CSV table of C-alpha atoms and ligand atoms in Angstrom, one decimal:
chain,number,residue,atom,x,y,z
A,1,UNK,CA,22.4,-20.8,-5.8
A,2,UNK,CA,23.8,-18.2,-3.5
A,3,UNK,CA,24.0,-14.6,-4.4
A,4,UNK,CA,27.7,-14.3,-4.6
A,5,UNK,CA,28.2,-17.3,-7.0
A,6,UNK,CA,25.3,-16.1,-9.1
A,7,UNK,CA,26.7,-12.6,-9.4
A,8,UNK,CA,30.2,-13.8,-10.1
A,9,UNK,CA,28.9,-16.1,-12.9
A,10,UNK,CA,26.8,-13.3,-14.3
A,11,UNK,CA,29.9,-11.0,-14.4
A,12,UNK,CA,31.9,-13.8,-16.1
A,13,UNK,CA,29.2,-14.2,-18.7
A,14,UNK,CA,29.8,-10.6,-19.7
A,15,UNK,CA,26.6,-9.3,-18.3
A,16,UNK,CA,27.9,-6.0,-17.1
A,17,UNK,CA,26.3,-4.0,-19.9
A,18,UNK,CA,23.9,-6.2,-21.7
A,19,UNK,CA,20.7,-5.3,-23.4
A,20,UNK,CA,17.6,-7.3,-22.8
A,21,UNK,CA,15.7,-5.9,-25.7
A,22,UNK,CA,12.2,-4.7,-24.8
A,23,UNK,CA,12.8,-6.5,-21.6
A,24,UNK,CA,9.9,-5.2,-19.6
A,25,UNK,CA,7.5,-6.0,-22.4
A,26,UNK,CA,6.7,-9.6,-23.1
A,27,UNK,CA,5.7,-12.8,-21.4
A,28,UNK,CA,8.2,-15.0,-19.8
A,29,UNK,CA,9.3,-12.3,-17.6
A,30,UNK,CA,8.3,-14.2,-14.5
A,31,UNK,CA,11.1,-16.5,-15.2
A,32,UNK,CA,13.4,-14.0,-16.5
A,33,UNK,CA,16.5,-15.2,-18.2
A,34,UNK,CA,19.4,-12.8,-18.3
A,35,UNK,CA,21.0,-13.2,-21.7
A,36,UNK,CA,24.0,-11.2,-22.8
A,37,UNK,CA,23.6,-8.8,-25.6
A,38,UNK,CA,25.4,-5.8,-27.0
A,39,UNK,CA,25.4,-2.7,-24.8
A,40,UNK,CA,24.0,0.6,-26.0
A,41,UNK,CA,25.4,4.0,-25.5
A,42,UNK,CA,23.4,6.6,-23.6
A,43,UNK,CA,23.1,10.3,-24.4
A,44,UNK,CA,25.4,12.4,-22.2
A,45,UNK,CA,23.2,13.9,-19.5
A,46,UNK,CA,24.3,17.5,-20.2
A,47,UNK,CA,22.8,17.3,-23.7
A,48,UNK,CA,19.4,17.9,-22.2
A,49,UNK,CA,18.7,21.6,-21.3
A,50,UNK,CA,18.6,22.4,-17.7
A,51,UNK,CA,17.9,25.6,-15.6
A,52,UNK,CA,14.7,26.6,-17.3
A,53,UNK,CA,11.9,28.0,-15.1
A,54,UNK,CA,9.9,25.2,-13.4
A,55,UNK,CA,6.6,24.9,-15.2
A,56,UNK,CA,3.2,24.1,-13.7
A,57,UNK,CA,1.6,20.9,-14.8
A,58,UNK,CA,-1.4,21.6,-17.0
A,59,UNK,CA,-4.8,20.7,-15.4
A,60,UNK,CA,-7.1,18.2,-16.9
A,61,UNK,CA,-10.2,20.4,-17.7
A,62,UNK,CA,-13.5,19.4,-16.1
A,63,UNK,CA,-16.1,19.1,-18.8
A,64,UNK,CA,-19.0,19.2,-16.3
A,65,UNK,CA,-20.4,22.5,-15.1
A,66,UNK,CA,-22.2,20.8,-12.2
A,67,UNK,CA,-20.6,21.2,-8.8
A,68,UNK,CA,-19.5,17.9,-7.3
A,69,UNK,CA,-18.9,16.3,-10.7
A,70,UNK,CA,-15.7,15.9,-12.6
A,71,UNK,CA,-15.9,14.6,-16.1
A,72,UNK,CA,-12.9,14.3,-18.5
A,73,UNK,CA,-11.1,12.1,-21.0
A,74,UNK,CA,-7.6,10.8,-20.9
A,75,UNK,CA,-6.2,9.5,-24.2
A,76,UNK,CA,-3.0,7.5,-24.2
A,77,UNK,CA,-1.0,7.9,-27.4
A,78,UNK,CA,2.5,8.3,-28.7
A,79,UNK,CA,3.7,11.8,-28.9
A,80,UNK,CA,6.9,13.1,-30.5
A,81,UNK,CA,8.7,15.7,-28.3
A,82,UNK,CA,11.7,17.7,-29.6
A,83,UNK,CA,14.0,17.4,-26.6
A,84,UNK,CA,17.4,18.0,-28.0
A,85,UNK,CA,18.4,20.5,-30.7
A,86,UNK,CA,19.9,18.6,-33.7
A,87,UNK,CA,18.4,15.3,-32.7
A,88,UNK,CA,15.2,13.6,-33.9
A,89,UNK,CA,12.3,14.2,-31.5
A,90,UNK,CA,11.8,11.6,-28.7
A,91,UNK,CA,8.7,9.5,-29.0
A,92,UNK,CA,7.0,9.2,-25.6
A,93,UNK,CA,3.7,7.7,-24.7
A,94,UNK,CA,1.6,10.2,-23.0
A,95,UNK,CA,-1.9,11.0,-21.6
A,96,UNK,CA,-3.4,13.9,-23.6
A,97,UNK,CA,0.1,14.6,-25.1
A,98,UNK,CA,1.2,15.9,-21.7
A,99,UNK,CA,4.4,15.0,-19.7
A,100,UNK,CA,3.7,14.2,-16.9
A,101,UNK,CA,0.1,13.4,-17.5
A,102,UNK,CA,-2.3,16.3,-16.8
A,103,UNK,CA,-3.1,17.2,-13.2
A,104,UNK,CA,-6.4,15.9,-12.0
A,105,UNK,CA,-7.7,18.2,-9.3
A,106,UNK,CA,-10.8,17.0,-7.5
A,107,UNK,CA,-12.5,17.5,-4.2
A,108,UNK,CA,-13.7,15.1,-1.5
A,109,UNK,CA,-17.2,14.1,-2.3
A,110,UNK,CA,-16.8,14.5,-6.0
A,111,UNK,CA,-18.3,12.1,-8.5
A,112,UNK,CA,-15.6,11.4,-11.0
A,113,UNK,CA,-16.1,10.1,-14.5
A,114,UNK,CA,-13.0,9.7,-16.6
A,115,UNK,CA,-13.1,8.1,-20.0
A,116,UNK,CA,-9.9,6.4,-21.0
A,117,UNK,CA,-9.1,6.1,-24.7
A,118,UNK,CA,-6.3,3.7,-25.6
A,119,UNK,CA,-4.4,4.7,-28.8
A,120,UNK,CA,-1.4,2.5,-27.9
A,121,UNK,CA,-0.5,-0.7,-29.7
A,122,UNK,CA,-0.7,-2.5,-26.3
A,123,UNK,CA,-3.5,-3.1,-24.0
A,124,UNK,CA,-3.7,-0.8,-21.0
A,125,UNK,CA,-5.7,0.3,-18.0
A,126,UNK,CA,-5.7,3.3,-15.7
A,127,UNK,CA,-5.0,2.5,-12.1
A,128,UNK,CA,-5.8,5.2,-9.5
A,129,UNK,CA,-2.9,4.6,-7.2
A,130,UNK,CA,-3.9,5.1,-3.6
A,131,UNK,CA,-7.5,6.1,-4.1
A,132,UNK,CA,-10.2,4.4,-1.9
A,133,UNK,CA,-12.5,3.3,-4.7
A,134,UNK,CA,-14.2,0.1,-5.8
A,135,UNK,CA,-11.9,-2.6,-7.3
A,136,UNK,CA,-13.8,-2.8,-10.6
A,137,UNK,CA,-13.0,0.9,-11.2
A,138,UNK,CA,-9.3,0.6,-10.3
A,139,UNK,CA,-7.8,-0.4,-13.6
A,140,UNK,CA,-6.8,-3.9,-12.5
A,141,UNK,CA,-4.6,-6.1,-14.9
A,142,UNK,CA,-7.6,-8.2,-16.0
A,143,UNK,CA,-9.8,-5.2,-16.9
A,144,UNK,CA,-7.8,-4.5,-20.0
A,145,UNK,CA,-8.7,-1.7,-22.5
A,146,UNK,CA,-7.6,-3.1,-25.9
A,147,UNK,CA,-5.6,-1.0,-28.4
A,148,UNK,CA,-8.2,1.3,-30.0
A,149,UNK,CA,-10.6,0.7,-27.2
A,150,UNK,CA,-12.1,2.9,-24.5
A,151,UNK,CA,-13.8,2.6,-21.1
A,152,UNK,CA,-15.2,5.0,-18.5
A,153,UNK,CA,-14.0,4.8,-14.9
A,154,UNK,CA,-16.6,6.1,-12.4
A,155,UNK,CA,-16.1,6.6,-8.7
A,156,UNK,CA,-17.0,8.9,-5.8
A,157,UNK,CA,-14.3,10.3,-3.6
A,158,UNK,CA,-15.1,9.7,0.0
A,159,UNK,CA,-14.9,12.4,2.7
A,160,UNK,CA,-11.5,12.3,4.4
A,161,UNK,CA,-9.8,11.2,1.2
A,162,UNK,CA,-7.9,14.5,0.6
A,163,UNK,CA,-4.4,13.6,-0.4
A,164,UNK,CA,-1.7,13.3,-3.0
A,165,UNK,CA,-2.4,10.4,-5.5
A,166,UNK,CA,-1.4,9.5,-9.0
A,167,UNK,CA,-2.6,7.5,-12.0
A,168,UNK,CA,-0.7,5.1,-14.2
A,169,UNK,CA,-1.3,2.0,-16.4
A,170,UNK,CA,-1.5,-1.5,-14.8
A,171,UNK,CA,-1.7,-4.1,-17.6
A,172,UNK,CA,0.4,-7.2,-16.5
A,173,UNK,CA,3.8,-7.2,-18.2
A,174,UNK,CA,3.4,-3.8,-19.7
A,175,UNK,CA,3.1,-1.5,-16.7
A,176,UNK,CA,6.8,-0.8,-16.4
A,177,UNK,CA,7.3,0.1,-20.1
A,178,UNK,CA,4.2,2.2,-20.4
A,179,UNK,CA,5.2,4.1,-17.3
A,180,UNK,CA,8.8,4.7,-18.3
A,181,UNK,CA,7.7,5.9,-21.7
A,182,UNK,CA,5.7,8.7,-20.0
A,183,UNK,CA,2.3,7.4,-18.9
A,184,UNK,CA,1.8,8.7,-15.3
A,185,UNK,CA,0.2,11.7,-13.9
A,186,UNK,CA,-0.7,13.4,-10.6
A,187,UNK,CA,-4.1,13.5,-8.9
A,188,UNK,CA,-4.8,15.7,-6.0
A,189,UNK,CA,-7.9,15.3,-3.8
A,190,UNK,CA,-8.6,18.5,-2.0
A,191,UNK,CA,-10.6,19.2,1.2
A,192,UNK,CA,-12.8,22.3,1.6
A,193,UNK,CA,-11.3,22.6,5.1
A,194,UNK,CA,-7.6,22.3,4.4
A,195,UNK,CA,-5.6,23.8,7.4
A,196,UNK,CA,-2.7,24.6,5.0
A,197,UNK,CA,-4.9,26.2,2.3
A,198,UNK,CA,-3.1,29.5,2.7
A,199,UNK,CA,0.4,28.2,2.0
A,200,UNK,CA,1.4,28.5,-1.7
A,201,UNK,CA,1.6,25.1,-3.2
A,202,UNK,CA,4.0,23.5,-5.6
A,203,UNK,CA,3.6,20.2,-7.4
A,204,UNK,CA,6.8,18.3,-8.1
A,205,UNK,CA,6.4,15.1,-10.1
A,206,UNK,CA,9.7,13.3,-10.3
A,207,UNK,CA,10.2,10.8,-13.1
A,208,UNK,CA,13.1,8.9,-14.5
A,209,UNK,CA,14.2,9.0,-18.1
A,210,UNK,CA,16.8,6.9,-20.0
A,211,UNK,CA,17.7,8.1,-23.5
A,212,UNK,CA,20.0,6.4,-25.9
A,213,UNK,CA,22.7,8.3,-27.9
A,214,UNK,CA,20.1,9.3,-30.5
A,215,UNK,CA,17.7,10.7,-27.8
A,216,UNK,CA,15.3,7.8,-28.2
A,217,UNK,CA,13.9,6.1,-25.1
A,218,UNK,CA,16.4,3.3,-24.4
A,219,UNK,CA,15.3,-0.3,-24.0
A,220,UNK,CA,15.8,-1.8,-20.5
A,221,UNK,CA,19.0,-3.8,-20.1
A,222,UNK,CA,19.5,-6.8,-17.8
A,223,UNK,CA,20.6,-4.5,-15.0
A,224,UNK,CA,17.4,-2.5,-15.3
A,225,UNK,CA,15.3,-5.7,-15.3
A,226,UNK,CA,17.1,-7.0,-12.2
A,227,UNK,CA,17.5,-3.8,-10.2
A,228,UNK,CA,14.7,-1.7,-11.6
A,229,UNK,CA,15.3,0.8,-14.3
A,230,UNK,CA,17.2,4.0,-13.7
A,231,UNK,CA,18.1,6.3,-16.5
A,232,UNK,CA,20.6,9.2,-16.7
A,233,UNK,CA,17.9,11.7,-15.9
A,234,UNK,CA,15.6,12.4,-13.0
A,235,UNK,CA,13.2,15.0,-14.2
A,236,UNK,CA,10.9,17.3,-12.3
A,237,UNK,CA,7.6,18.0,-14.1
A,238,UNK,CA,9.4,16.5,-17.2
A,239,UNK,CA,12.2,19.1,-17.0
A,240,UNK,CA,15.9,18.5,-16.2
A,241,UNK,CA,17.0,20.5,-13.2
A,242,UNK,CA,14.5,23.4,-13.6
A,243,UNK,CA,14.7,26.6,-11.5
A,244,UNK,CA,12.0,27.1,-8.8
A,245,UNK,CA,11.6,30.8,-8.0
A,246,UNK,CA,10.6,30.5,-4.3
A,247,UNK,CA,7.5,32.4,-3.2
A,248,UNK,CA,8.2,35.9,-1.8
A,249,UNK,CA,6.2,35.0,1.4
A,250,UNK,CA,9.0,32.7,2.5
A,251,UNK,CA,7.1,29.5,2.7
A,252,UNK,CA,5.9,26.8,0.3
A,253,UNK,CA,4.0,23.5,0.5
A,254,UNK,CA,5.5,21.0,-1.9
A,255,UNK,CA,3.7,17.9,-3.0
A,256,UNK,CA,6.3,15.5,-4.3
A,257,UNK,CA,5.6,12.4,-6.3
A,258,UNK,CA,8.2,9.6,-6.8
A,259,UNK,CA,6.9,8.4,-10.2
A,260,UNK,CA,10.2,6.7,-11.1
A,261,UNK,CA,10.2,3.0,-11.9
A,262,UNK,CA,12.9,2.3,-9.4
A,263,UNK,CA,14.9,5.3,-8.3
A,264,UNK,CA,14.9,6.1,-4.6
A,265,UNK,CA,14.7,9.8,-3.8
A,266,UNK,CA,16.5,10.7,-0.6
A,267,UNK,CA,15.5,14.3,-0.7
A,268,UNK,CA,17.8,16.9,0.9
A,269,UNK,CA,17.9,20.7,0.6
A,270,UNK,CA,21.3,21.5,2.0
A,271,UNK,CA,21.2,24.2,4.6
A,272,UNK,CA,17.4,24.0,5.0
A,273,UNK,CA,15.3,21.7,7.2
A,274,UNK,CA,12.2,20.2,5.7
A,275,UNK,CA,8.9,19.8,7.5
A,276,UNK,CA,6.8,16.8,6.7
A,277,UNK,CA,3.1,17.6,6.8
A,278,UNK,CA,1.6,14.8,4.7
A,279,UNK,CA,2.2,11.4,3.2
A,280,UNK,CA,0.5,9.4,0.4
A,281,UNK,CA,-3.1,9.6,1.8
A,282,UNK,CA,-3.1,13.1,3.3
A,283,UNK,CA,-2.0,15.3,6.2
A,284,UNK,CA,-0.3,14.1,9.3
A,285,UNK,CA,-1.8,14.9,12.7
A,286,UNK,CA,1.0,17.4,13.4
A,287,UNK,CA,3.9,18.8,11.3
A,288,UNK,CA,7.2,16.9,11.7
A,289,UNK,CA,9.7,19.7,11.6
A,290,UNK,CA,13.5,19.7,11.4
A,291,UNK,CA,14.1,16.9,8.9
A,292,UNK,CA,17.5,17.1,7.2
A,293,UNK,CA,16.3,14.5,4.6
A,294,UNK,CA,13.2,12.5,3.6
A,295,UNK,CA,13.3,9.2,1.7
A,296,UNK,CA,10.7,8.9,-1.0
A,297,UNK,CA,10.6,5.3,-2.4
A,298,UNK,CA,9.2,4.6,-5.8
A,299,UNK,CA,5.4,5.1,-5.8
A,300,UNK,CA,5.4,7.2,-2.6
A,301,UNK,CA,4.3,10.8,-2.2
A,302,UNK,CA,5.0,13.4,0.5
A,303,UNK,CA,3.9,16.9,1.4
A,304,UNK,CA,6.8,19.0,2.7
A,305,UNK,CA,6.7,22.5,3.9
A,306,UNK,CA,9.9,24.5,3.0
A,307,UNK,CA,10.8,27.8,4.6
A,308,UNK,CA,13.3,30.3,3.3
A,309,UNK,CA,14.2,31.7,6.7
A,310,UNK,CA,16.9,34.2,6.2
A,311,UNK,CA,18.4,32.6,3.1
A,312,UNK,CA,18.3,34.5,-0.2
A,313,UNK,CA,20.7,32.2,-2.1
A,314,UNK,CA,20.2,29.4,-4.6
A,315,UNK,CA,20.5,25.8,-3.6
A,316,UNK,CA,19.8,22.5,-5.3
A,317,UNK,CA,17.2,20.0,-4.1
A,318,UNK,CA,19.2,16.8,-4.2
A,319,UNK,CA,18.4,13.1,-4.4
A,320,UNK,CA,21.3,12.1,-2.1
A,321,UNK,CA,23.1,8.8,-2.4
A,322,UNK,CA,21.0,5.9,-1.1
A,323,UNK,CA,22.2,2.3,-1.2
A,324,UNK,CA,19.4,-0.1,-2.0
A,325,UNK,CA,21.3,-3.3,-2.5
A,326,UNK,CA,21.5,-3.3,-6.3
A,327,UNK,CA,23.0,-6.4,-7.7
A,328,UNK,CA,25.6,-7.0,-10.4
A,329,UNK,CA,28.2,-4.7,-11.8
A,330,UNK,CA,26.3,-1.5,-11.5
A,331,UNK,CA,27.8,2.0,-11.5
A,332,UNK,CA,28.4,3.5,-8.0
A,333,UNK,CA,25.5,5.5,-6.7
A,334,UNK,CA,25.7,9.2,-7.3
A,335,UNK,CA,23.8,12.2,-5.8
A,336,UNK,CA,21.5,13.7,-8.3
A,337,UNK,CA,20.4,17.4,-8.3
A,338,UNK,CA,16.7,17.6,-9.1
A,339,UNK,CA,16.0,21.3,-9.2
A,340,UNK,CA,17.5,24.6,-8.2
A,341,UNK,CA,15.6,26.6,-5.6
A,342,UNK,CA,16.1,30.3,-5.9
A,343,UNK,CA,15.3,32.2,-2.7
A,344,UNK,CA,16.3,35.5,-4.3
A,345,UNK,CA,12.8,37.0,-4.4
A,346,UNK,CA,11.9,36.2,-0.8
A,347,UNK,CA,10.9,39.3,1.3
A,348,UNK,CA,9.3,37.7,4.3
A,349,UNK,CA,11.6,36.0,6.8
A,350,UNK,CA,9.1,34.9,9.4
A,351,UNK,CA,5.7,33.8,8.0
A,352,UNK,CA,3.1,33.0,10.7
A,353,UNK,CA,3.6,29.8,12.6
A,354,UNK,CA,2.1,26.6,11.0
A,355,UNK,CA,-0.9,25.2,12.7
A,356,UNK,CA,0.2,22.6,15.3
A,357,UNK,CA,-2.7,20.3,14.5
A,358,UNK,CA,-3.4,19.3,10.9
A,359,UNK,CA,-5.7,16.4,11.0
A,360,UNK,CA,-7.2,13.6,13.1
A,361,UNK,CA,-5.9,10.2,12.3
A,362,UNK,CA,-7.7,7.6,14.4
A,363,UNK,CA,-6.0,4.4,15.4
A,364,UNK,CA,-7.6,1.7,13.1
A,365,UNK,CA,-8.3,-0.3,16.3
A,366,UNK,CA,-7.8,-3.9,17.2
A,367,UNK,CA,-6.8,-6.2,14.4
A,368,UNK,CA,-9.1,-9.1,13.9
A,369,UNK,CA,-6.8,-11.1,11.6
A,370,UNK,CA,-3.2,-11.3,10.6
A,371,UNK,CA,-1.4,-11.8,7.3
A,372,UNK,CA,2.2,-12.2,6.3
A,373,UNK,CA,3.7,-11.1,3.0
A,374,UNK,CA,7.3,-12.2,2.4
A,375,UNK,CA,9.3,-10.7,-0.5
A,376,UNK,CA,12.3,-12.8,-1.6
A,377,UNK,CA,14.5,-13.4,-4.6
A,378,UNK,CA,15.7,-16.6,-6.1
A,379,UNK,CA,18.7,-17.0,-8.3
A,380,UNK,CA,19.3,-20.2,-10.3
A,381,UNK,CA,21.0,-21.7,-13.3
A,382,UNK,CA,18.8,-23.5,-15.8
A,383,UNK,CA,19.9,-25.0,-19.1
A,384,UNK,CA,23.0,-22.8,-19.0
A,385,UNK,CA,20.9,-19.6,-18.4
A,386,UNK,CA,21.0,-17.5,-15.3
A,387,UNK,CA,17.5,-16.9,-13.9
A,388,UNK,CA,16.3,-14.4,-11.4
A,389,UNK,CA,13.0,-14.6,-9.8
A,390,UNK,CA,11.2,-12.1,-7.5
A,391,UNK,CA,8.8,-13.8,-5.2
A,392,UNK,CA,5.9,-13.0,-2.9
A,393,UNK,CA,5.3,-15.7,-0.4
A,394,UNK,CA,7.5,-18.0,-2.5
A,395,UNK,CA,5.6,-17.5,-5.8
A,396,UNK,CA,5.6,-15.3,-8.8
A,397,UNK,CA,2.3,-13.6,-9.7
A,398,UNK,CA,-0.5,-15.7,-11.1
A,399,UNK,CA,-3.3,-13.9,-12.8
A,400,UNK,CA,-5.8,-16.7,-11.8
A,401,UNK,CA,-4.6,-17.2,-8.3
A,402,UNK,CA,-5.9,-15.6,-5.1
A,403,UNK,CA,-3.0,-15.3,-2.6
A,404,UNK,CA,-4.7,-13.8,0.4
A,405,UNK,CA,-8.3,-13.4,1.5
A,406,UNK,CA,-9.7,-10.6,3.8
A,407,UNK,CA,-13.1,-9.7,5.1
A,408,UNK,CA,-14.6,-6.5,4.1
A,409,UNK,CA,-14.3,-3.7,6.8
A,410,UNK,CA,-12.2,-6.0,9.1
A,411,UNK,CA,-9.0,-4.5,10.4
A,412,UNK,CA,-5.9,-6.7,9.9
A,413,UNK,CA,-2.3,-6.6,10.9
A,414,UNK,CA,0.0,-7.4,8.0
A,415,UNK,CA,3.6,-8.4,8.6
A,416,UNK,CA,5.6,-7.4,5.5
A,417,UNK,CA,9.0,-9.2,5.5
A,418,UNK,CA,11.9,-8.5,3.1
A,419,UNK,CA,14.0,-11.7,2.9
A,420,UNK,CA,15.9,-10.5,-0.1
A,421,UNK,CA,19.1,-8.5,-0.5
A,422,UNK,CA,17.5,-5.4,-2.0
A,423,UNK,CA,15.1,-2.8,-0.8
A,424,UNK,CA,11.5,-3.2,-2.1
A,425,UNK,CA,8.7,-0.7,-1.8
A,426,UNK,CA,5.5,-2.6,-0.8
A,427,UNK,CA,2.2,-1.2,-2.2
A,428,UNK,CA,-1.3,-2.3,-1.5
A,429,UNK,CA,-4.3,-1.2,-3.7
A,430,UNK,CA,-7.6,0.3,-2.7
A,431,UNK,CA,-6.8,1.6,0.8
A,432,UNK,CA,-4.5,3.7,3.0
A,433,UNK,CA,-2.8,1.8,5.8
A,434,UNK,CA,-0.9,2.8,9.0
A,435,UNK,CA,2.6,1.6,9.7
A,436,UNK,CA,2.8,0.4,13.3
A,437,UNK,CA,6.4,-0.7,13.7
A,438,UNK,CA,9.6,-1.7,11.9
A,439,UNK,CA,11.9,-4.5,12.9
A,440,UNK,CA,15.5,-5.0,11.7
A,441,UNK,CA,18.2,-7.1,13.3
A,442,UNK,CA,15.9,-8.0,16.1
A,443,UNK,CA,15.3,-4.3,17.0
A,444,UNK,CA,11.7,-3.1,17.0
A,445,UNK,CA,11.0,0.6,16.4
A,446,UNK,CA,7.4,1.9,16.8
A,447,UNK,CA,6.2,4.5,14.3
A,448,UNK,CA,6.7,7.9,16.0
A,449,UNK,CA,3.6,9.4,14.4
A,450,UNK,CA,0.5,8.2,12.6
A,451,UNK,CA,0.3,8.6,8.8
A,452,UNK,CA,-1.8,7.3,5.9
A,453,UNK,CA,0.3,5.4,3.4
A,454,UNK,CA,-0.3,3.0,0.5
A,455,UNK,CA,3.4,2.3,-0.1
A,456,UNK,CA,6.1,1.5,2.4
A,457,UNK,CA,9.7,0.7,1.8
A,458,UNK,CA,11.1,-2.6,3.1
A,459,UNK,CA,14.9,-2.6,3.6
A,460,UNK,CA,16.8,-5.8,3.1
A,461,UNK,CA,16.2,-8.0,6.2
A,462,UNK,CA,13.5,-5.7,7.5
A,463,UNK,CA,10.0,-6.5,8.7
A,464,UNK,CA,7.3,-3.8,8.7
A,465,UNK,CA,4.0,-4.3,10.5
A,466,UNK,CA,1.0,-2.3,9.2
A,467,UNK,CA,-2.7,-2.1,10.1
A,468,UNK,CA,-5.0,-2.1,7.1
A,469,UNK,CA,-8.7,-2.5,6.2
A,470,UNK,CA,-10.5,-2.8,2.8
A,471,UNK,CA,-13.9,-1.3,2.3
A,472,UNK,CA,-15.1,-3.0,-0.9
A,473,UNK,CA,-15.5,-6.6,-1.9
A,474,UNK,CA,-13.5,-7.8,-4.8
A,475,UNK,CA,-9.9,-8.4,-6.0
A,476,UNK,CA,-7.0,-6.1,-5.1
A,477,UNK,CA,-3.3,-6.2,-6.0
A,478,UNK,CA,-0.3,-5.8,-3.8
A,479,UNK,CA,3.2,-5.7,-5.2
A,480,UNK,CA,6.7,-4.2,-5.2
A,481,UNK,CA,6.5,-0.7,-6.8
A,482,UNK,CA,9.8,-1.2,-8.5
A,483,UNK,CA,7.9,-1.6,-11.7
A,484,UNK,CA,10.4,-4.1,-13.2
A,485,UNK,CA,10.0,-6.3,-10.2
A,486,UNK,CA,6.2,-6.1,-10.5
A,487,UNK,CA,6.5,-7.0,-14.1
A,488,UNK,CA,8.7,-10.0,-13.1
A,489,UNK,CA,5.9,-11.2,-10.9
A,490,UNK,CA,6.6,-9.7,-7.4
A,491,UNK,CA,2.9,-9.2,-7.0
A,492,UNK,CA,0.0,-11.0,-5.3
A,493,UNK,CA,-3.8,-10.9,-5.3
A,494,UNK,CA,-6.0,-10.1,-2.3
A,495,UNK,CA,-9.6,-11.2,-2.4
A,496,UNK,CA,-11.9,-9.2,-0.2
A,497,UNK,CA,-15.1,-11.2,0.8
B,501,C2O,CU1,1.1,2.4,-8.5
B,501,C2O,CU2,-0.4,-1.3,-8.4
B,501,C2O,O1,0.4,0.6,-8.5
B,502,CU,CU1,-1.7,1.2,-6.8
B,503,CU,CU1,11.2,-4.9,-5.7
């Protein structure tokens, strides 16, 4: 069925504001049926306090006194947080009662040992998004930790892995719900030779929140399931539009996480240019200065240097309007202020120049094999029900099916093709890849600088070519990082032999 007919029929069936209760939960999601149900009302956005001072994310304490070892426990459990005066507290699911999850700060070369305790009523895992670690330690969907259970993840962080990572659950069918209820946290791998070590750092974890009129976390509706869930709030370090008092020295290094299920963050700071210095897997070779905006797709991270220059005013960091091809009768896109930057305390207009060289990123070399990954969507009518499928190479995810096979340590060229009408952020586990070029409408554009990434956005109709290599044998996942699409089966399995 073509898209237009499908969407027209959906609208006629009254599916403009339906609820698909607990949608991202249960089985059957790979063949999602979009049934009409009563809509729910959301809490007006201004009921949640804004303008408070930006808080730092608490660090996960290291229980080991030994240098080079990081030992800790992360417990996932429900936690009630009083968000709105006069309303009942909101029940989140959180790691160690912290929203976002506590900051894991580790160094290259560290031996990490983190015990995960699952106090949820669902199975879960912890996936270390972006880290180059063995597959059996990476919280894959078949390595479930049962409710009430625990397990210890152990890995060593290789030299050269300094970068901006995160952790979140990865049980099949439950990832989206566990993440939007609060289970996600930042992880920073530091280098002892960081060329930007002197620049004051800020960690900004951006997450999405959808609350119903009673301030409870709202279930996903059919639009959320189809387009990826977006709530009325985009929070920074779990705060609504906090105030960031800019460092007096006039320069800050921001590490920014897009931990939203589906919201695209087209970051702009009106009147100030941004300098990109790092992506998911660490620093660029050289700073990319003068950016008026930077698009952070769900799952991605960026390191941005921000300079006050002569400004002493206040300005909002904004997620500007970005059209990602949502389907159905969705509200028009709106710009969303994320936080207010207050330059009032800046005393220094001209901090010393940034280093012109940040890192070495070698070309991965000649590709010995090629792969193609095609993202597509399929709309159909079955037994009077509208069905929407999100496919990888024509299939929805199969837990017992290997989709692609690679050889360990062999460089490959992957062609990532988006044959659907929506943007999809492609993510591959266990490694950092390099984008080589993009092609859209027959026009090929080479990447203008090298960068380490584990997630790359595919626009509708776009093909992105990447070079990638896996360093451990075993099974890895690749999927769309719009978590509702991943839940619906837009995921595949790579076997490394
Ligand atoms: Cu961020 Cu497969 O995950
Ligand atoms: Cu991942
Ligand atoms: Cu997607």
